[in-house]
Amino acid sequence: MKRKIKVITWGLGSMGSGIAKMILGKKGFTIVGAIDMDPNKVGKKLCNILDLEENDDNCCIVTDKPEQVIKKGFADVCMIATASFTKVVFPLIKMAAEAGMDVVTTAEEMSYPKALDPELSEEMDKIAKENKVSILGTGVNPGFIMDLIVIALTGVCDNVDNINVARINDLACFGKAVMVEQGIGLKKEEFIEGVKNDTVAGHVGFLQSFGMFEEAFNVKFNDVKQEKEPILTTVPRSTEIVSVKPGDVAGCRQLGYASLGDKVFVKMEHPQQIRPELENVGTGDYITINGDPKIDLQIKPEIPGGIATIAICVNMIPLVMNSTPGLKTMLDLPVPRAIIGDVRDIVNDRE
């Protein structure tokens, strides 16, 4: 039997820990290294942090010194779940790729990094090819529900006049970083100021989704706009991470528009908040493609962002490992699918 696929997990927050746990639940994987800067995790066995019974695949010691595990021949894949932005994760990606590891990252901007960082994207592509590895950024959104699924649905259309996409979701399962990015817990005035000075990022991904649409449809949008509005709660809302008082910000409603000529070709709406059910707000994913034929897709409740992001990152590992070297997007790789059997059976032999 082939040896197990060796993985390093870099980042053990909500998403990173979930990814590590899911990897360990699949046949054919072993985690040989875990990196995190949290002093409460450093020096502990990964299995203890994940609350798992110890075995040979999950007992590595968490380190805050990446160079201890990011080295040639140590692992096949590095899973990076630390930040949302390309410039922030680039040094980590570079280090892992130069050590000969394929890279999968949850960083939203990495779903289509050319949208904001074309030069850095070229550099990553060069590094990947020089080291014969592949690099992918993915997640449920961007990377799947508001872009890849939309693009796939147009495959049965003769023409497309315009596209409307909406995702109403619950952020309660996410960690502190997401709460800060969305401005949750702020006063209305603080949120508005945060949008102005970029401390409230809102949803990171519209520009990347628009870039994916441009490539898929072979068009160039002449105008792209985004708007962010606070979602103010009228009732107390709380998660394990944050508590929000009535009148304060429980989420961010974000709108995006991409135009061809004088008409909006893609409209995206993404209100994200914690515990929407407390104000009788239903969640869901909604896609309308006005074309021939017209397509309406509704998924209710929404595809849950936490488990879905974790799953797509894990499920893309064999597809990334089997791909040609370079910087990849979800457009470049085969259709995502769940890993049901032993992952070793679907990974090509390595040189």
Short mmCIF file of C-alpha atoms in Angstrom, two decimals:
data_model
loop_
_atom_site.label_atom_id
_atom_site.label_comp_id
_atom_site.label_asym_id
_atom_site.label_seq_id
_atom_site.Cartn_x
_atom_site.Cartn_y
_atom_site.Cartn_z
CA MET A 1 0.00 0.00 0.00
CA LYS A 2 1.12 3.56 -0.73
CA ARG A 3 2.40 5.60 2.20
CA LYS A 4 0.04 8.10 3.79
CA ILE A 5 -0.24 11.66 2.47
CA LYS A 6 1.77 13.86 4.82
CA VAL A 7 0.15 17.17 5.74
CA ILE A 8 1.24 20.24 7.70
CA THR A 9 -1.49 22.46 9.11
CA TRP A 10 -0.47 26.11 9.50
CA GLY A 11 -2.99 27.92 11.67
CA LEU A 12 -5.18 26.26 14.29
CA GLY A 13 -8.01 28.74 14.70
CA SER A 14 -11.63 27.79 14.06
CA MET A 15 -11.06 26.88 10.41
CA GLY A 16 -7.57 25.45 10.81
CA SER A 17 -8.57 23.18 13.69
CA GLY A 18 -11.62 22.03 11.78
CA ILE A 19 -9.50 21.26 8.74
CA ALA A 20 -7.00 19.30 10.82
CA LYS A 21 -9.78 17.29 12.44
CA MET A 22 -11.42 16.50 9.11
CA ILE A 23 -8.10 15.47 7.56
CA LEU A 24 -7.55 13.06 10.42
CA GLY A 25 -11.00 11.60 9.86
CA LYS A 26 -10.14 10.63 6.27
CA LYS A 27 -8.32 7.44 5.32
CA GLY A 28 -4.80 7.86 4.00
CA PHE A 29 -3.76 11.13 5.65
CA THR A 30 -1.32 11.82 8.45
CA ILE A 31 -0.51 15.23 9.97
CA VAL A 32 3.23 15.48 10.49
CA GLY A 33 3.43 19.12 11.55
CA ALA A 34 1.24 21.81 13.09
CA ILE A 35 2.09 25.52 13.33
CA ASP A 36 0.38 28.18 15.41
CA MET A 37 1.49 31.32 17.23
CA ASP A 38 -0.94 30.96 20.14
CA PRO A 39 1.17 30.34 23.28
CA ASN A 40 -1.71 28.31 24.70
CA LYS A 41 -1.28 25.80 21.87
CA VAL A 42 2.49 25.79 21.30
CA GLY A 43 4.22 22.76 22.79
CA LYS A 44 1.05 20.71 23.07
CA LYS A 45 0.18 17.61 21.10
CA LEU A 46 -2.20 18.27 18.22
CA CYS A 47 -4.51 15.49 19.38
CA ASN A 48 -4.99 17.24 22.73
CA ILE A 49 -5.88 20.54 21.07
CA LEU A 50 -8.37 18.78 18.80
CA ASP A 51 -9.70 16.64 21.66
CA LEU A 52 -8.88 13.40 19.85
CA GLU A 53 -7.61 10.09 21.12
CA GLU A 54 -3.87 9.96 20.42
CA ASN A 55 -2.52 7.90 17.54
CA ASP A 56 0.45 7.99 15.17
CA ASP A 57 -1.30 10.40 12.79
CA ASN A 58 -2.29 13.16 15.21
CA CYS A 59 0.34 13.35 17.95
CA CYS A 60 2.76 15.92 16.45
CA ILE A 61 3.75 18.81 18.71
CA VAL A 62 2.43 22.26 17.79
CA THR A 63 5.26 24.69 17.09
CA ASP A 64 5.53 28.43 16.59
CA LYS A 65 8.74 27.98 14.61
CA PRO A 66 7.73 27.13 11.01
CA GLU A 67 11.29 26.25 10.00
CA GLN A 68 11.10 23.19 12.25
CA VAL A 69 8.61 21.52 9.91
CA ILE A 70 8.63 23.51 6.67
CA LYS A 71 11.60 21.80 5.10
CA LYS A 72 12.23 19.66 2.05
CA GLY A 73 10.94 16.11 2.22
CA PHE A 74 8.99 16.65 5.44
CA ALA A 75 5.46 16.81 3.99
CA ASP A 76 3.48 16.59 0.77
CA VAL A 77 0.97 19.35 1.45
CA CYS A 78 0.84 22.49 3.59
CA MET A 79 -2.64 23.68 4.57
CA ILE A 80 -2.55 27.40 5.46
CA ALA A 81 -5.47 28.86 7.44
CA THR A 82 -4.12 32.04 8.97
CA ALA A 83 -5.38 35.17 7.17
CA SER A 84 -7.61 36.47 4.39
CA PHE A 85 -5.16 38.51 2.35
CA THR A 86 -2.68 37.49 -0.34
CA LYS A 87 0.10 39.80 0.84
CA VAL A 88 -0.16 38.39 4.37
CA VAL A 89 -0.06 34.71 3.42
CA PHE A 90 2.45 35.08 0.57
CA PRO A 91 5.56 34.58 2.76
CA LEU A 92 4.01 31.41 4.20
CA ILE A 93 3.07 30.10 0.76
CA LYS A 94 6.53 30.89 -0.58
CA MET A 95 8.23 29.07 2.28
CA ALA A 96 6.08 25.95 1.86
CA ALA A 97 6.33 25.89 -1.94
CA GLU A 98 10.11 26.29 -1.88
CA ALA A 99 10.21 23.31 0.48
CA GLY A 100 8.51 21.25 -2.23
CA MET A 101 5.01 21.19 -0.74
CA ASP A 102 1.72 21.67 -2.54
CA VAL A 103 -0.26 24.44 -0.84
CA VAL A 104 -3.96 24.87 -0.12
CA THR A 105 -5.03 28.04 1.69
CA THR A 106 -8.28 29.42 3.05
CA ALA A 107 -7.18 33.02 2.32
CA GLU A 108 -10.12 34.55 0.46
CA GLU A 109 -8.02 36.77 -1.78
CA MET A 110 -6.09 33.70 -2.90
CA SER A 111 -9.21 32.31 -4.59
CA TYR A 112 -8.33 34.61 -7.49
CA PRO A 113 -5.21 36.54 -6.46
CA LYS A 114 -4.72 38.17 -9.87
CA ALA A 115 -7.69 40.42 -9.10
CA LEU A 116 -5.68 42.58 -6.69
CA ASP A 117 -2.11 41.26 -6.83
CA PRO A 118 -1.19 40.37 -10.42
CA GLU A 119 2.57 40.73 -9.90
CA LEU A 120 2.53 38.64 -6.73
CA SER A 121 0.44 36.06 -8.58
CA GLU A 122 3.06 35.82 -11.30
CA GLU A 123 5.74 35.36 -8.66
CA MET A 124 3.78 32.59 -6.92
CA ASP A 125 3.19 30.86 -10.24
CA LYS A 126 6.92 31.03 -10.99
CA ILE A 127 7.86 29.70 -7.53
CA ALA A 128 5.36 26.86 -7.86
CA LYS A 129 6.62 25.81 -11.28
CA GLU A 130 10.27 26.02 -10.25
CA ASN A 131 9.55 23.72 -7.31
CA LYS A 132 7.08 21.46 -9.18
CA VAL A 133 4.20 22.15 -6.80
CA SER A 134 0.70 23.59 -7.04
CA ILE A 135 -0.89 26.41 -5.04
CA LEU A 136 -4.64 26.89 -4.53
CA GLY A 137 -6.82 29.24 -2.53
CA THR A 138 -10.38 28.06 -1.94
CA GLY A 139 -13.36 28.08 0.38
CA VAL A 140 -17.13 28.04 0.23
CA ASN A 141 -17.15 31.72 -0.73
CA PRO A 142 -15.24 32.89 -2.63
CA GLY A 143 -14.29 29.72 -4.45
CA PHE A 144 -17.59 27.89 -4.70
CA ILE A 145 -21.15 29.04 -4.07
CA MET A 146 -21.12 32.63 -5.40
CA ASP A 147 -18.76 32.03 -8.33
CA LEU A 148 -17.83 28.46 -9.31
CA ILE A 149 -21.39 27.10 -9.03
CA VAL A 150 -22.72 30.12 -10.94
CA ILE A 151 -20.19 29.61 -13.73
CA ALA A 152 -21.03 25.90 -13.94
CA LEU A 153 -24.76 26.63 -14.22
CA THR A 154 -24.17 28.86 -17.25
CA GLY A 155 -22.79 25.80 -19.02
CA VAL A 156 -26.36 24.89 -20.02
CA CYS A 157 -27.19 28.39 -21.31
CA ASP A 158 -27.16 29.56 -24.92
CA ASN A 159 -26.68 33.12 -23.70
CA VAL A 160 -26.61 35.05 -20.44
CA ASP A 161 -28.09 38.53 -20.05
CA ASN A 162 -27.29 39.07 -16.37
CA ILE A 163 -26.69 37.23 -13.11
CA ASN A 164 -27.97 37.87 -9.59
CA VAL A 165 -26.39 36.04 -6.66
CA ALA A 166 -27.32 36.34 -2.99
CA ARG A 167 -26.02 34.54 0.08
CA ILE A 168 -27.65 35.11 3.46
CA ASN A 169 -25.66 33.24 6.07
CA ASP A 170 -24.92 32.79 9.75
CA LEU A 171 -21.41 33.61 11.01
CA ALA A 172 -21.89 32.13 14.48
CA CYS A 173 -19.48 29.24 13.85
CA PHE A 174 -16.55 31.44 12.86
CA GLY A 175 -13.68 32.71 14.98
CA LYS A 176 -12.45 36.09 16.16
CA ALA A 177 -10.74 37.09 12.90
CA VAL A 178 -14.01 36.90 10.96
CA MET A 179 -15.90 38.82 13.66
CA VAL A 180 -13.35 41.63 13.45
CA GLU A 181 -13.42 41.68 9.63
CA GLN A 182 -17.23 41.98 9.67
CA GLY A 183 -17.30 44.67 12.35
CA ILE A 184 -19.50 42.58 14.62
CA GLY A 185 -19.95 44.11 18.06
CA LEU A 186 -19.14 47.66 16.93
CA LYS A 187 -21.34 50.73 17.28
CA LYS A 188 -22.90 51.95 14.03
CA GLU A 189 -20.55 54.95 13.93
CA GLU A 190 -17.52 52.72 14.54
CA PHE A 191 -18.59 50.45 11.69
CA ILE A 192 -18.94 53.35 9.26
CA GLU A 193 -15.52 54.68 10.27
CA GLY A 194 -14.07 51.17 9.98
CA VAL A 195 -15.31 50.89 6.40
CA LYS A 196 -13.63 54.21 5.59
CA ASN A 197 -10.26 53.23 7.07
CA ASP A 198 -10.43 49.57 5.93
CA THR A 199 -10.44 48.07 9.43
CA VAL A 200 -13.87 46.62 8.59
CA ALA A 201 -13.15 44.47 5.56
CA GLY A 202 -16.60 42.93 5.32
CA HIS A 203 -16.75 40.03 2.91
CA VAL A 204 -13.39 39.50 1.27
CA GLY A 205 -14.12 37.95 -2.09
CA PHE A 206 -16.37 39.96 -4.41
CA LEU A 207 -13.43 41.25 -6.45
CA GLN A 208 -12.01 37.74 -6.66
CA SER A 209 -15.37 36.33 -7.78
CA PHE A 210 -15.65 39.06 -10.41
CA GLY A 211 -12.16 38.18 -11.64
CA MET A 212 -13.19 34.55 -11.92
CA PHE A 213 -16.26 35.57 -13.94
CA GLU A 214 -14.13 37.65 -16.29
CA GLU A 215 -11.84 34.73 -17.02
CA ALA A 216 -14.65 32.19 -17.32
CA PHE A 217 -16.79 34.31 -19.66
CA ASN A 218 -13.87 35.94 -21.52
CA VAL A 219 -15.10 39.46 -20.77
CA LYS A 220 -13.71 42.59 -19.14
CA PHE A 221 -15.91 44.49 -16.72
CA ASN A 222 -15.68 48.22 -17.28
CA ASP A 223 -17.04 49.11 -13.84
CA VAL A 224 -16.97 47.29 -10.51
CA LYS A 225 -18.49 48.68 -7.31
CA GLN A 226 -18.90 47.53 -3.71
CA GLU A 227 -21.02 48.85 -0.84
CA LYS A 228 -21.04 47.89 2.85
CA GLU A 229 -23.84 48.53 5.32
CA PRO A 230 -24.11 47.61 9.01
CA ILE A 231 -26.75 45.12 10.11
CA LEU A 232 -28.00 46.48 13.44
CA THR A 233 -29.64 44.09 15.86
CA THR A 234 -32.78 44.84 17.85
CA VAL A 235 -32.23 41.90 20.21
CA PRO A 236 -29.20 40.58 22.10
CA ARG A 237 -27.12 38.15 20.03
CA SER A 238 -24.07 36.18 21.06
CA THR A 239 -21.65 33.43 20.06
CA GLU A 240 -18.72 31.83 21.84
CA ILE A 241 -16.59 34.71 20.52
CA VAL A 242 -18.70 37.86 20.74
CA SER A 243 -21.79 39.37 22.39
CA VAL A 244 -23.80 42.11 20.69
CA LYS A 245 -26.21 44.49 22.40
CA PRO A 246 -29.39 45.83 20.76
CA GLY A 247 -28.54 48.77 18.51
CA ASP A 248 -25.02 47.52 17.77
CA VAL A 249 -23.63 45.78 14.70
CA ALA A 250 -24.48 42.09 14.29
CA GLY A 251 -23.20 41.81 10.74
CA CYS A 252 -22.37 43.41 7.41
CA ARG A 253 -24.56 43.62 4.33
CA GLN A 254 -22.35 43.85 1.28
CA LEU A 255 -23.35 44.57 -2.30
CA GLY A 256 -21.25 44.20 -5.42
CA TYR A 257 -21.89 45.20 -9.03
CA ALA A 258 -19.93 44.37 -12.17
CA SER A 259 -20.95 46.07 -15.40
CA LEU A 260 -20.50 45.41 -19.09
CA GLY A 261 -21.07 48.64 -20.98
CA ASP A 262 -23.86 50.56 -19.28
CA LYS A 263 -25.58 47.48 -17.82
CA VAL A 264 -24.93 45.55 -14.62
CA PHE A 265 -23.97 42.02 -15.66
CA VAL A 266 -23.42 40.55 -12.17
CA LYS A 267 -25.07 41.72 -8.95
CA MET A 268 -23.99 40.13 -5.69
CA GLU A 269 -25.64 40.56 -2.30
CA HIS A 270 -24.12 39.09 0.84
CA PRO A 271 -25.59 39.97 4.25
CA GLN A 272 -23.50 38.16 6.86
CA GLN A 273 -24.44 38.20 10.53
CA ILE A 274 -24.47 36.18 13.72
CA ARG A 275 -27.63 34.36 14.81
CA PRO A 276 -30.00 35.76 12.13
CA GLU A 277 -32.77 33.44 13.34
CA LEU A 278 -33.13 35.60 16.47
CA GLU A 279 -34.74 38.22 14.25
CA ASN A 280 -36.61 35.72 12.07
CA VAL A 281 -34.20 36.06 9.17
CA GLY A 282 -33.97 32.91 7.09
CA THR A 283 -30.67 31.92 5.52
CA GLY A 284 -30.12 30.68 2.00
CA ASP A 285 -28.15 30.76 -1.24
CA TYR A 286 -29.90 32.19 -4.28
CA ILE A 287 -28.71 32.25 -7.89
CA THR A 288 -30.70 33.71 -10.78
CA ILE A 289 -29.27 33.55 -14.29
CA ASN A 290 -31.35 35.57 -16.73
CA GLY A 291 -30.60 33.96 -20.05
CA ASP A 292 -31.72 31.20 -22.35
CA PRO A 293 -32.82 29.22 -20.45
CA LYS A 294 -33.47 31.20 -17.28
CA ILE A 295 -32.14 29.41 -14.21
CA ASP A 296 -33.27 29.90 -10.61
CA LEU A 297 -31.45 27.97 -7.89
CA GLN A 298 -32.33 28.22 -4.20
CA ILE A 299 -30.62 26.39 -1.36
CA LYS A 300 -32.33 26.82 2.03
CA PRO A 301 -30.90 27.08 4.58
CA GLU A 302 -27.58 28.26 3.21
CA ILE A 303 -24.66 25.93 2.68
CA PRO A 304 -23.06 26.41 6.13
CA GLY A 305 -19.87 28.37 5.76
CA GLY A 306 -17.81 26.68 8.45
CA ILE A 307 -18.11 23.00 7.59
CA ALA A 308 -18.29 23.78 3.86
CA THR A 309 -15.05 25.77 3.85
CA ILE A 310 -13.33 23.07 5.87
CA ALA A 311 -14.62 20.34 3.57
CA ILE A 312 -13.75 21.97 0.26
CA CYS A 313 -10.21 22.71 1.46
CA VAL A 314 -9.71 19.09 2.49
CA ASN A 315 -11.45 17.63 -0.56
CA MET A 316 -9.32 19.68 -2.96
CA ILE A 317 -6.05 18.23 -1.60
CA PRO A 318 -5.88 15.25 -3.99
CA LEU A 319 -6.93 17.41 -6.95
CA VAL A 320 -4.18 19.90 -6.16
CA MET A 321 -1.64 17.12 -5.74
CA ASN A 322 -2.62 15.65 -9.12
CA SER A 323 -2.54 18.96 -11.00
CA THR A 324 0.28 20.41 -13.07
CA PRO A 325 2.64 22.78 -11.24
CA GLY A 326 1.67 26.42 -10.86
CA LEU A 327 -0.71 28.84 -9.20
CA LYS A 328 -4.24 27.49 -9.63
CA THR A 329 -7.82 28.67 -9.18
CA MET A 330 -10.95 26.57 -8.92
CA LEU A 331 -11.43 27.14 -12.65
CA ASP A 332 -8.26 25.17 -13.38
CA LEU A 333 -9.04 22.00 -11.43
CA PRO A 334 -11.54 19.14 -11.81
CA VAL A 335 -15.01 19.32 -10.29
CA PRO A 336 -14.78 19.24 -6.47
CA ARG A 337 -15.96 16.02 -4.89
CA ALA A 338 -16.01 14.50 -1.41
CA ILE A 339 -13.22 12.16 -0.35
CA ILE A 340 -15.15 9.02 0.53
CA GLY A 341 -12.56 6.25 0.32
CA ASP A 342 -8.82 6.14 0.95
CA VAL A 343 -7.24 9.32 -0.44
CA ARG A 344 -4.16 7.37 -1.50
CA ASP A 345 -6.22 5.60 -4.16
CA ILE A 346 -6.94 8.87 -5.98
CA VAL A 347 -3.55 10.56 -5.70
CA ASN A 348 -1.13 9.96 -8.54
CA ASP A 349 2.25 8.44 -7.77
CA ARG A 350 4.77 11.12 -6.85
CA GLU A 351 8.25 11.30 -8.38
#
